C-alpha positions as protocol buffer text, in pm:
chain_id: "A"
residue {
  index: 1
  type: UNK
  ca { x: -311 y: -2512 z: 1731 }
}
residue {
  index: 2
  type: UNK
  ca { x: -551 y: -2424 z: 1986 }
}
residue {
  index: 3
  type: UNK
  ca { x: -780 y: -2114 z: 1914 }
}
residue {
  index: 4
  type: UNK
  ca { x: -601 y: -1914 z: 2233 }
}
residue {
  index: 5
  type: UNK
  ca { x: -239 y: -1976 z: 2121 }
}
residue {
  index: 6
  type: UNK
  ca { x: -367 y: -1879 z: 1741 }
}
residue {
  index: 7
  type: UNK
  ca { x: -493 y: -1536 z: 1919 }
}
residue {
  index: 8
  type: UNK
  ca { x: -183 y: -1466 z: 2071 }
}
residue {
  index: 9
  type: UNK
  ca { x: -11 y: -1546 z: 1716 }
}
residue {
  index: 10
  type: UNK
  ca { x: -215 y: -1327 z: 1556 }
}
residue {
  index: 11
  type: UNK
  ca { x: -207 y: -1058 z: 1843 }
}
residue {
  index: 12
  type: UNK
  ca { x: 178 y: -1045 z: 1826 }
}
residue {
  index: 13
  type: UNK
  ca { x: 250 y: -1018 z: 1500 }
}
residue {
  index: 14
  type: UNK
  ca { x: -18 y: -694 z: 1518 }
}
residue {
  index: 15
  type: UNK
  ca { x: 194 y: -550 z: 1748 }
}
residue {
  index: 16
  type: UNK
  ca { x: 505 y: -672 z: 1619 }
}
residue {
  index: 17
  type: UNK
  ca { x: 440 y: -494 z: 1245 }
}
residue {
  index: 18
  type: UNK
  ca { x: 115 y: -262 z: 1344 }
}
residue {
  index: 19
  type: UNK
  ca { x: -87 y: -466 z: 1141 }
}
residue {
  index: 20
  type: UNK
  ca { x: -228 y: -833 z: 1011 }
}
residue {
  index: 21
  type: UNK
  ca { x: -414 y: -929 z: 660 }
}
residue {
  index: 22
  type: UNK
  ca { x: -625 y: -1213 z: 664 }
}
residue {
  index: 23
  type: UNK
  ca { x: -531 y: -1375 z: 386 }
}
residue {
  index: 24
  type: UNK
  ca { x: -143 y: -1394 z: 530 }
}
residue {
  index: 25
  type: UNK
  ca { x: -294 y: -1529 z: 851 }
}
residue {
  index: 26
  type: UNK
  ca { x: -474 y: -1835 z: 662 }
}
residue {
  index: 27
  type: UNK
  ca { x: -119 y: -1925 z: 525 }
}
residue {
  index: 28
  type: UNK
  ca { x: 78 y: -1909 z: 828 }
}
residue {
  index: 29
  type: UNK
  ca { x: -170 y: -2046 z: 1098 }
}
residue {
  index: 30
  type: UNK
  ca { x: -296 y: -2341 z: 833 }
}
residue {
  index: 31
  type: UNK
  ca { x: -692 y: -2274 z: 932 }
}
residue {
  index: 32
  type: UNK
  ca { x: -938 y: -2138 z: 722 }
}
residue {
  index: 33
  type: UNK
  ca { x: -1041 y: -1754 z: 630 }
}
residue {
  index: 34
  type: UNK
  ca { x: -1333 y: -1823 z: 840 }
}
residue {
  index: 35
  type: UNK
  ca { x: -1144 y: -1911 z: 1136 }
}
residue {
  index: 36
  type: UNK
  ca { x: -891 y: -1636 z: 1122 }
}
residue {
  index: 37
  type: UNK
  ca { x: -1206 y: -1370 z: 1101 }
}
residue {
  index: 38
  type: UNK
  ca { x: -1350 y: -1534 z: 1384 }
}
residue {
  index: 39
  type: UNK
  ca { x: -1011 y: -1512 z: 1598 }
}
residue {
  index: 40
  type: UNK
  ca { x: -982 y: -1136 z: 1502 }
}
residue {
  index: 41
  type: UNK
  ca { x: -1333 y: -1076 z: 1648 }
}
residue {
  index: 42
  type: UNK
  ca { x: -1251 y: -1201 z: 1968 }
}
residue {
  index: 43
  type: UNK
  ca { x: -929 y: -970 z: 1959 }
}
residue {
  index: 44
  type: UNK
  ca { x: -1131 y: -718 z: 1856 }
}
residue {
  index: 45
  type: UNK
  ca { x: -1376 y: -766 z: 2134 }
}
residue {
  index: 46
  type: UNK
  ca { x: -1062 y: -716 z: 2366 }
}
residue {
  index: 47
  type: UNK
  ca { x: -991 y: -409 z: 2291 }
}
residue {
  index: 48
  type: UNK
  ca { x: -686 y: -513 z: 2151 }
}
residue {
  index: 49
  type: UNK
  ca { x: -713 y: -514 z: 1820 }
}
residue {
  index: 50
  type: UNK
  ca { x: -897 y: -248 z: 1538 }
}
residue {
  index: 51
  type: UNK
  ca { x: -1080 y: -478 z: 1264 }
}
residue {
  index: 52
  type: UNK
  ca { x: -1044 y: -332 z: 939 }
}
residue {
  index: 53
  type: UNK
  ca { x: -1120 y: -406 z: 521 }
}
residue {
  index: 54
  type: UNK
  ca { x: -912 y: -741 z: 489 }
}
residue {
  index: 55
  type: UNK
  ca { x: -753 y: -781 z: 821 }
}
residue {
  index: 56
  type: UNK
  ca { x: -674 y: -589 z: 1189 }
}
residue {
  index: 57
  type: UNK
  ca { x: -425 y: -309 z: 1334 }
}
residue {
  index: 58
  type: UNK
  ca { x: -286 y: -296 z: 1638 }
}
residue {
  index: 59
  type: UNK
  ca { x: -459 y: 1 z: 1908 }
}
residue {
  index: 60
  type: UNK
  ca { x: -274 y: 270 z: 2048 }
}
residue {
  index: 61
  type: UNK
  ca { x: -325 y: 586 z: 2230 }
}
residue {
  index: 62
  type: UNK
  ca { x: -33 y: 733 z: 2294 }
}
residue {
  index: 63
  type: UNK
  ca { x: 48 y: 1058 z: 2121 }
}
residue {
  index: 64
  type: UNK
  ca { x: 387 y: 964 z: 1988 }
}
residue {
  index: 65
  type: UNK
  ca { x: 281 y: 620 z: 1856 }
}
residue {
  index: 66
  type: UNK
  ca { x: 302 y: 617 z: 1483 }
}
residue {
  index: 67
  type: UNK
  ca { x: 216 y: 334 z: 1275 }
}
residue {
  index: 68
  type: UNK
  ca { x: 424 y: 201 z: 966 }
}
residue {
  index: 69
  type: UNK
  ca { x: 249 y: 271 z: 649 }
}
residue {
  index: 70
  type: UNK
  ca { x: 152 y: -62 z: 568 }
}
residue {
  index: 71
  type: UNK
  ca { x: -42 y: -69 z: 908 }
}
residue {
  index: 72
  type: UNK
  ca { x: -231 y: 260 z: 821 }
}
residue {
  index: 73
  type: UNK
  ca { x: -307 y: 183 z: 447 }
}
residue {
  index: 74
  type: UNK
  ca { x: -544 y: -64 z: 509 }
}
residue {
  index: 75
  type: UNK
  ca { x: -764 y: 165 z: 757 }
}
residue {
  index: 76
  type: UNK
  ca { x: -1089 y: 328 z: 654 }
}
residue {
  index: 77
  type: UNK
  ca { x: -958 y: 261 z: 313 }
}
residue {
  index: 78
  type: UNK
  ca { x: -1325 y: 346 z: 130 }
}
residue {
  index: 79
  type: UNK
  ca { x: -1331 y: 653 z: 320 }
}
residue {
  index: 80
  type: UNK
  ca { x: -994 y: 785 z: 205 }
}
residue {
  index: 81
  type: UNK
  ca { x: -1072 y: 730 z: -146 }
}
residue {
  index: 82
  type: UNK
  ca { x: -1363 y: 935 z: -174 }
}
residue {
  index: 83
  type: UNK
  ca { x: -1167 y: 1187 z: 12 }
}
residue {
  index: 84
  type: UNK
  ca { x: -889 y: 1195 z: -241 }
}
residue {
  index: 85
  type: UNK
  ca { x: -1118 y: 1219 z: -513 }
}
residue {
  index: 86
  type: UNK
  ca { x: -1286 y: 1503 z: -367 }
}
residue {
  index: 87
  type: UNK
  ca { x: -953 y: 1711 z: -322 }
}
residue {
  index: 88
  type: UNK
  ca { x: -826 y: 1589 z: -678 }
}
residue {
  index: 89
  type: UNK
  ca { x: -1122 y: 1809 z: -802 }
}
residue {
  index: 90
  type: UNK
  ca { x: -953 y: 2088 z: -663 }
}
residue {
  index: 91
  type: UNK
  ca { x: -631 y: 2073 z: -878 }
}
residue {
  index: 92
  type: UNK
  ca { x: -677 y: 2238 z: -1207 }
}
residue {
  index: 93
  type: UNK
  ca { x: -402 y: 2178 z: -1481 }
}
residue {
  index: 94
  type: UNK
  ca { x: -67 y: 2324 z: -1537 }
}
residue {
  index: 95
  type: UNK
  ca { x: -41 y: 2394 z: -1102 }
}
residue {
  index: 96
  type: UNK
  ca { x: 225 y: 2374 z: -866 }
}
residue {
  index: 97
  type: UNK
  ca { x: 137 y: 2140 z: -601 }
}
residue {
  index: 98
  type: UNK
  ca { x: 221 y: 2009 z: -237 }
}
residue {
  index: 99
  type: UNK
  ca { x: 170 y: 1657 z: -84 }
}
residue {
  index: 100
  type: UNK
  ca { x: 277 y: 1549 z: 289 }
}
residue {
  index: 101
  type: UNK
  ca { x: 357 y: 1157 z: 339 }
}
residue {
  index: 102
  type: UNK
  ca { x: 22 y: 969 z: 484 }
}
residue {
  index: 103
  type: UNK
  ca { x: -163 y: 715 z: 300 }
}
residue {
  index: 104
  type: UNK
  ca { x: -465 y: 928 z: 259 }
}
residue {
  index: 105
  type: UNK
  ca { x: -251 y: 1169 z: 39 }
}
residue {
  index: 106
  type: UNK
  ca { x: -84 y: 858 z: -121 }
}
residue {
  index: 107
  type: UNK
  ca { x: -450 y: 807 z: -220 }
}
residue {
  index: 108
  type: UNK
  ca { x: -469 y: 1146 z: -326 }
}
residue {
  index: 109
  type: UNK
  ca { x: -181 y: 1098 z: -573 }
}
residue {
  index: 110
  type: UNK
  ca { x: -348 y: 804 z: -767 }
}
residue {
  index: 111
  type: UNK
  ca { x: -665 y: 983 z: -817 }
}
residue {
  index: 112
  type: UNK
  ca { x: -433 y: 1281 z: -979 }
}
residue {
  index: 113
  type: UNK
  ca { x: -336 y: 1034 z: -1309 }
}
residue {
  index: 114
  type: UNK
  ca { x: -542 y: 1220 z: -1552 }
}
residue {
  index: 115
  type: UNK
  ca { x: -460 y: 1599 z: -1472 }
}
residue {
  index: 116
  type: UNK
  ca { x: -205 y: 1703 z: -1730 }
}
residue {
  index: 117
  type: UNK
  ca { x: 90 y: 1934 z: -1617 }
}
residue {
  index: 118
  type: UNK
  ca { x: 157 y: 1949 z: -1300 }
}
residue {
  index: 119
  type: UNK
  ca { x: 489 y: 1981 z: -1063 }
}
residue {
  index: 120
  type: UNK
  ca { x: 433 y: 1788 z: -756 }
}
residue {
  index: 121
  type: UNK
  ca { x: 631 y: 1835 z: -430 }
}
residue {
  index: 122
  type: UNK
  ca { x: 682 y: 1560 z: -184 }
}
residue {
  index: 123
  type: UNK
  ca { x: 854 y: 1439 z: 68 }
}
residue {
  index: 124
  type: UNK
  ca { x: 666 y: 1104 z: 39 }
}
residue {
  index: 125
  type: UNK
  ca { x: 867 y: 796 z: -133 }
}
residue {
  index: 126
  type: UNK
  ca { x: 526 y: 627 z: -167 }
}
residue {
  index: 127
  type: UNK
  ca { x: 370 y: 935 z: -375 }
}
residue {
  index: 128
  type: UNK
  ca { x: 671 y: 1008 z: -543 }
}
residue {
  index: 129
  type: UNK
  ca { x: 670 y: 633 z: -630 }
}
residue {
  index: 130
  type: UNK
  ca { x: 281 y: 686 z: -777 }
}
residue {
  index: 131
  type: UNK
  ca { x: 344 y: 1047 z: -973 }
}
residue {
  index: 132
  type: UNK
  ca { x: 678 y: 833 z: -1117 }
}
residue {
  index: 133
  type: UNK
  ca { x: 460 y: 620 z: -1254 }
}
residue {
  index: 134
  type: UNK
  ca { x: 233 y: 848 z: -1444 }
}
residue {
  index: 135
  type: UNK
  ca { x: 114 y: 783 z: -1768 }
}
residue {
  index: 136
  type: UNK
  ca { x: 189 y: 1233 z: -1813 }
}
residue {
  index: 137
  type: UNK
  ca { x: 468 y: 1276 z: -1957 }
}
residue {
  index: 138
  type: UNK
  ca { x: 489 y: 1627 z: -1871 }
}
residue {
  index: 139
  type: UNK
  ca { x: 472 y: 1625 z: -1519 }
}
residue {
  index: 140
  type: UNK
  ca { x: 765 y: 1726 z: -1278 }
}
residue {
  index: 141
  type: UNK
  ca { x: 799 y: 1526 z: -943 }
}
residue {
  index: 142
  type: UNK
  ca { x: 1004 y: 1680 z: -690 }
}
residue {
  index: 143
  type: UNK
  ca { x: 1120 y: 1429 z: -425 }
}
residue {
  index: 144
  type: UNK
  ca { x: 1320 y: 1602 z: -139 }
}
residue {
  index: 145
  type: UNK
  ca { x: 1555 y: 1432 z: 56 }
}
residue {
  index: 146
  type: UNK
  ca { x: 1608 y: 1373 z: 441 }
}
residue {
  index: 147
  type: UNK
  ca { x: 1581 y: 1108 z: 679 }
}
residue {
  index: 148
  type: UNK
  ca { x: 1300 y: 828 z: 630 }
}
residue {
  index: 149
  type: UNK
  ca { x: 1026 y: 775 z: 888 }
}
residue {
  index: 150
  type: UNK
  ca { x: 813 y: 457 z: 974 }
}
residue {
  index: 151
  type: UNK
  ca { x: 542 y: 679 z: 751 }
}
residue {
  index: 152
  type: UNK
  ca { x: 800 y: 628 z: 470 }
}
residue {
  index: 153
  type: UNK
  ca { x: 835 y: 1053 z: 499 }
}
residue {
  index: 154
  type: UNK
  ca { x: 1172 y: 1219 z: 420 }
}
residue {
  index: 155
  type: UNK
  ca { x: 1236 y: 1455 z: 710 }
}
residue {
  index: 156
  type: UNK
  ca { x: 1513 y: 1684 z: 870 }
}
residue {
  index: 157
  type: UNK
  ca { x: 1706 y: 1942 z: 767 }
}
residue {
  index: 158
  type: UNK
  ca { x: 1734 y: 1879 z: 426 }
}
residue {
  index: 159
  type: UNK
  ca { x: 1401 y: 1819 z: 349 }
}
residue {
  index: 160
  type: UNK
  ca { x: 1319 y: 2190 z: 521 }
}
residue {
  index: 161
  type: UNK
  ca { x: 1599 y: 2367 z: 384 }
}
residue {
  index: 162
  type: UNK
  ca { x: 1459 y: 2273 z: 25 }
}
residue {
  index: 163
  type: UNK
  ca { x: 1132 y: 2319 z: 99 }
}
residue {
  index: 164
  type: UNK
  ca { x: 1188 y: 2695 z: 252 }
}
residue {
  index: 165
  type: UNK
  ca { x: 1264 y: 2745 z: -111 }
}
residue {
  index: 166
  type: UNK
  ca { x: 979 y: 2696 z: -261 }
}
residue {
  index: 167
  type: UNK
  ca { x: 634 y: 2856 z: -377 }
}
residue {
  index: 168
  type: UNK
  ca { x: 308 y: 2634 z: -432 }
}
residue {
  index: 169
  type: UNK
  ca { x: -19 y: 2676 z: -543 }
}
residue {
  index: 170
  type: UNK
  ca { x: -185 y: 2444 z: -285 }
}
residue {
  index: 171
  type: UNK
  ca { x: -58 y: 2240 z: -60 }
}
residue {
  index: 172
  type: UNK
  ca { x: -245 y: 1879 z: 64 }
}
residue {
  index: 173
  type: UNK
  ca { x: -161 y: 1739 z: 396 }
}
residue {
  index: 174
  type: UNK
  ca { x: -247 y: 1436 z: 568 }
}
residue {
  index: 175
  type: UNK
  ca { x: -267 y: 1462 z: 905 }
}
residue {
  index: 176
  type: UNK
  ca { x: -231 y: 1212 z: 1193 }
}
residue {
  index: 177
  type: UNK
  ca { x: -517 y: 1414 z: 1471 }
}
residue {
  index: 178
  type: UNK
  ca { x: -779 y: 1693 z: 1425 }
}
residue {
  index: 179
  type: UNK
  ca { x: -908 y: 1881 z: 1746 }
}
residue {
  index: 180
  type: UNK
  ca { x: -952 y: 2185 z: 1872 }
}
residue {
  index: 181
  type: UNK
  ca { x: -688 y: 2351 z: 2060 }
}
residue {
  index: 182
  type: UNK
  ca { x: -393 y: 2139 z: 1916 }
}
residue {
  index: 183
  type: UNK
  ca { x: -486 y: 2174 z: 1609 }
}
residue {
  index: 184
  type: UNK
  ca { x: -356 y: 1906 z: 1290 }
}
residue {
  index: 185
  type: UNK
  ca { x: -107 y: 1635 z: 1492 }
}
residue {
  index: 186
  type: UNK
  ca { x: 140 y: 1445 z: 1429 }
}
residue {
  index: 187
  type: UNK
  ca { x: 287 y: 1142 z: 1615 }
}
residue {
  index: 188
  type: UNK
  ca { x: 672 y: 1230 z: 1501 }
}
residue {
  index: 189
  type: UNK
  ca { x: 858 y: 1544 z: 1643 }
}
residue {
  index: 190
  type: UNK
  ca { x: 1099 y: 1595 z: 1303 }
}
residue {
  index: 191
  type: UNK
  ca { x: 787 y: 1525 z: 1063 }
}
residue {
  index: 192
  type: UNK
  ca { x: 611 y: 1808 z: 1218 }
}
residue {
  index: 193
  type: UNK
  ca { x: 886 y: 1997 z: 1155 }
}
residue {
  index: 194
  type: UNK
  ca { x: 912 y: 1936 z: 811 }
}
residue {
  index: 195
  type: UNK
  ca { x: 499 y: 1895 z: 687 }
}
residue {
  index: 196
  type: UNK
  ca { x: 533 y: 2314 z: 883 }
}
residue {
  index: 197
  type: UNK
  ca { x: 804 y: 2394 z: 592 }
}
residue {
  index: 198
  type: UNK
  ca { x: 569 y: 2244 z: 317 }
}
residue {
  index: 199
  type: UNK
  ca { x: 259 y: 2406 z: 501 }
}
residue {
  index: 200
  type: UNK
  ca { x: 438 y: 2749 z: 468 }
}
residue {
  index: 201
  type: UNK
  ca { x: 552 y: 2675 z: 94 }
}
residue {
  index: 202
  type: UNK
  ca { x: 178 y: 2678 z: -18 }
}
residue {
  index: 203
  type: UNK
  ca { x: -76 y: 2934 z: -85 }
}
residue {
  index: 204
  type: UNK
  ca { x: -337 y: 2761 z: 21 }
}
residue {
  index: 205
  type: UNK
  ca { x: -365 y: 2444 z: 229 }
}
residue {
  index: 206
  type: UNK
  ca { x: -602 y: 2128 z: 227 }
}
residue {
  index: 207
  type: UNK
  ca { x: -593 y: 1903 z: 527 }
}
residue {
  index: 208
  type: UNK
  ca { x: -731 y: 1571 z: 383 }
}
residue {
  index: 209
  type: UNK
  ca { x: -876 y: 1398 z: 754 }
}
residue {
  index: 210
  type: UNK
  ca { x: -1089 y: 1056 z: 760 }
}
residue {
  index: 211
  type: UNK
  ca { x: -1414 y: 1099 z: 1026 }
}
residue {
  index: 212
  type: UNK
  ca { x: -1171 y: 864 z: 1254 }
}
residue {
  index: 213
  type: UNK
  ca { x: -899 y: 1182 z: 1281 }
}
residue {
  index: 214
  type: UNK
  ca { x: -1116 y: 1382 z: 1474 }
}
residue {
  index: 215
  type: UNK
  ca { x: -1032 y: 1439 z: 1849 }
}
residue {
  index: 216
  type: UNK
  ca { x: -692 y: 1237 z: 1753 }
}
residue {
  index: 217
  type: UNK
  ca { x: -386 y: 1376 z: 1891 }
}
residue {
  index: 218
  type: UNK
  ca { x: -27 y: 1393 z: 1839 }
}
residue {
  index: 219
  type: UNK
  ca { x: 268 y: 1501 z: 2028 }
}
residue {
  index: 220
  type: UNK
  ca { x: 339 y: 1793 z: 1816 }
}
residue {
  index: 221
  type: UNK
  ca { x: 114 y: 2041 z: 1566 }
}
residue {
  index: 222
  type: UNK
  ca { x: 171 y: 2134 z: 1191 }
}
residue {
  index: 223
  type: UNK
  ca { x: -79 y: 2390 z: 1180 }
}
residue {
  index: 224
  type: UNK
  ca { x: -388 y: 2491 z: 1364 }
}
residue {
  index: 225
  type: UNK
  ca { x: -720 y: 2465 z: 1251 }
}
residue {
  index: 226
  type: UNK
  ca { x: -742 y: 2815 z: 1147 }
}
residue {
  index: 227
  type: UNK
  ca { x: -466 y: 2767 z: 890 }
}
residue {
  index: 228
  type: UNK
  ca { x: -659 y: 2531 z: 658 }
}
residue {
  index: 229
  type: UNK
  ca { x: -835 y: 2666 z: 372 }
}
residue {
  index: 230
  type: UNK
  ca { x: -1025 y: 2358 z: 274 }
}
residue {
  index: 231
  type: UNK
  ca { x: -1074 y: 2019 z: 477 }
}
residue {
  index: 232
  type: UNK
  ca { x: -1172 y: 1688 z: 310 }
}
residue {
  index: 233
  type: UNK
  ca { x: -1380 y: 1458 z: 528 }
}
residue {
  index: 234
  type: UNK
  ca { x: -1632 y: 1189 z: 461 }
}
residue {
  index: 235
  type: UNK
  ca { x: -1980 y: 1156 z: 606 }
}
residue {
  index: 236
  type: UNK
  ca { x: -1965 y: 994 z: 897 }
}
residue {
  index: 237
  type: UNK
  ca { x: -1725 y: 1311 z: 1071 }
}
residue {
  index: 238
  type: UNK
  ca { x: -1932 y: 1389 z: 1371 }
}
residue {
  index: 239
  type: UNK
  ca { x: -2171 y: 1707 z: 1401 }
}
residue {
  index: 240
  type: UNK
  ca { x: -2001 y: 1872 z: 1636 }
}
residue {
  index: 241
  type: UNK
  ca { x: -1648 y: 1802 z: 1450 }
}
residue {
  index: 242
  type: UNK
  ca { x: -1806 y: 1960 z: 1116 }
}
residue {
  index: 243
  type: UNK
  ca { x: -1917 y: 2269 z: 1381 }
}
residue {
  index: 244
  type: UNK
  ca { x: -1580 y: 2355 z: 1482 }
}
residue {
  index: 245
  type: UNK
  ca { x: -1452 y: 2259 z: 1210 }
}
residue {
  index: 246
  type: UNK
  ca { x: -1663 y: 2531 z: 1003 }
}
residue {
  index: 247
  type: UNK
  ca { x: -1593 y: 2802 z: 1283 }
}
residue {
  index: 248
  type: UNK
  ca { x: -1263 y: 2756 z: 1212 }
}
residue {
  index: 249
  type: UNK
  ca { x: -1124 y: 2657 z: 850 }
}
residue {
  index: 250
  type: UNK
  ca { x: -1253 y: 2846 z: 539 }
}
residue {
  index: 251
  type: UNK
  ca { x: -1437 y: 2554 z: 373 }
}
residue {
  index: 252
  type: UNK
  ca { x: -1547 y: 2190 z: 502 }
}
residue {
  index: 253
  type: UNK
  ca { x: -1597 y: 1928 z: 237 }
}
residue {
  index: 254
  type: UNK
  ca { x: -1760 y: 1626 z: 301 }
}
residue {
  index: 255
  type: UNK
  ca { x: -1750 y: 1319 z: 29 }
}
residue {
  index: 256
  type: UNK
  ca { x: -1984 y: 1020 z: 56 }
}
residue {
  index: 257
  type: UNK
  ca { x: -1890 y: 705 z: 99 }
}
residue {
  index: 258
  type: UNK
  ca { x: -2156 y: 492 z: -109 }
}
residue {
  index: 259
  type: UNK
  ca { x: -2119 y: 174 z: 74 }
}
residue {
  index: 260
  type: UNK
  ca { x: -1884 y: 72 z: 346 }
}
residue {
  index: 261
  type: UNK
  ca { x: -1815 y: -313 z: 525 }
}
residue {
  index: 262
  type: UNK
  ca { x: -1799 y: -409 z: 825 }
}
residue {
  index: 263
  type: UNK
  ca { x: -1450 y: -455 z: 791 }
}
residue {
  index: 264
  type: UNK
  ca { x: -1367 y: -106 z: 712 }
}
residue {
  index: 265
  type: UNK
  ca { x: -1516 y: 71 z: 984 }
}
């Protein structure tokens, strides 16, 4: 196969599933890891691909685009650990807590493993699917139901309605956009709808936001800036993000990312 019909291959499938690994493209094209890297940095050089850690998305820019999780879990993945670390540090034991779908807060629920005593609410069948997991045995998971998005979120009605319900001691949110003036985005209309229900169940909220959210938006808000209590970013958020950002939100938190690839940026 010739290197321009392997590009357009590899440049479908991207758009076809939001996202390609590497090691899946060796087996299916027959070439080498090499080769496949190389292919993806012509793509990339396009404009119509995003390199990441271990393989490419797609690129987008309209607001109501929203990738499927497995497309967004493998971007800025080194950044979104340190950020879920950081916030974990902010849940003390025995606490009543919120998380939104997103994969940053799916990170955020595997860095929770060793706090003992907590009732988590979610409307997130990939965090759910973490906390379930748990090695604490006295921890409550509350999954709500709805209707399942390409983020693998429940949303709708029902998800609201049992959310309404509900009193939290903090409540983490991943986000899909950060600005000023709209606020914390999302690409999906019923999502928003439902992450404002779990926003108003909390006391206090956390926005967890990779550098890459900022200036990011979606069709609809979930909160404005002013809303958040804390937001978790990592060190490469832009100086004049982290100024608005601190003229709005009561505290900005920044976590270090000790190294990062090429492939992850």
């Amino acid at each position: 196969m010739l290197a321009r019909q392997r590009q357009a291959v590899i440049l479908e499938e991207a758009r076809r599933t939001g996202a390609v690994r590497v090691s899946d493209l060796v087996g299916r094209l027959g070439v080498s890891d090499m080769t496949v890297r190389r292919d993806l940095d012509v793509l990339a050089s396009r404009g119509l691909v995003e390199k990441v850690y271990g393989g490419a998305t797609s690129i987008s820019s309209r607001s109501t685009d929203e990738p499927g999780f497995e497309a967004k879990s493998v971007r800025q993945r080194l950044h979104k650990e340190v950020i879920a670390v950081t916030a974990a540090r902010l849940v003390k034991p025995g606490t009543a807590i919120g998380i939104s779908a997103g994969t940053t807060t799916w990170t955020l629920a595997r860095a929770l493993e060793a706090i003992p005593g907590l009732t988590v609410v979610t409307n997130s069948i990939r965090v759910a699917d973490v906390l379930r997991d748990s090695a604490q045995l006295d921890r409550t998971v509350v999954l709500t139901g709805g209707v399942r998005t390409p983020s693998d979120a429940l949303v709708g009605p029902v998800a609201v309605q049992s959310l309404r319900s509900l009193h939290l001691d903090i409540v983490f949110l991943g986000v899909h956009g950060m600005a000023e003036g709209p606020g914390f985005t999302t690409p999906n209309l019923t999502e928003s709808e439902t992450d404002r229900a779990l926003v108003e169940s909390g006391r206090r909220l956390v926005v967890l936001a990779d550098h890459t959210k900022w200036g990011t938006v979606g069709i609809s808000t979930i909160a404005e800036l002013d809303e958040a209590h804390v937001v978790v970013s990592d060190a490469e958020l832009p100086e004049d993000a982290r100024q608005t950002l601190g003229e709005h939100v009561g505290e900005l938190l920044i976590a270090d990312v000790p190294s990062v690839t090429g492939d992850d940026a």
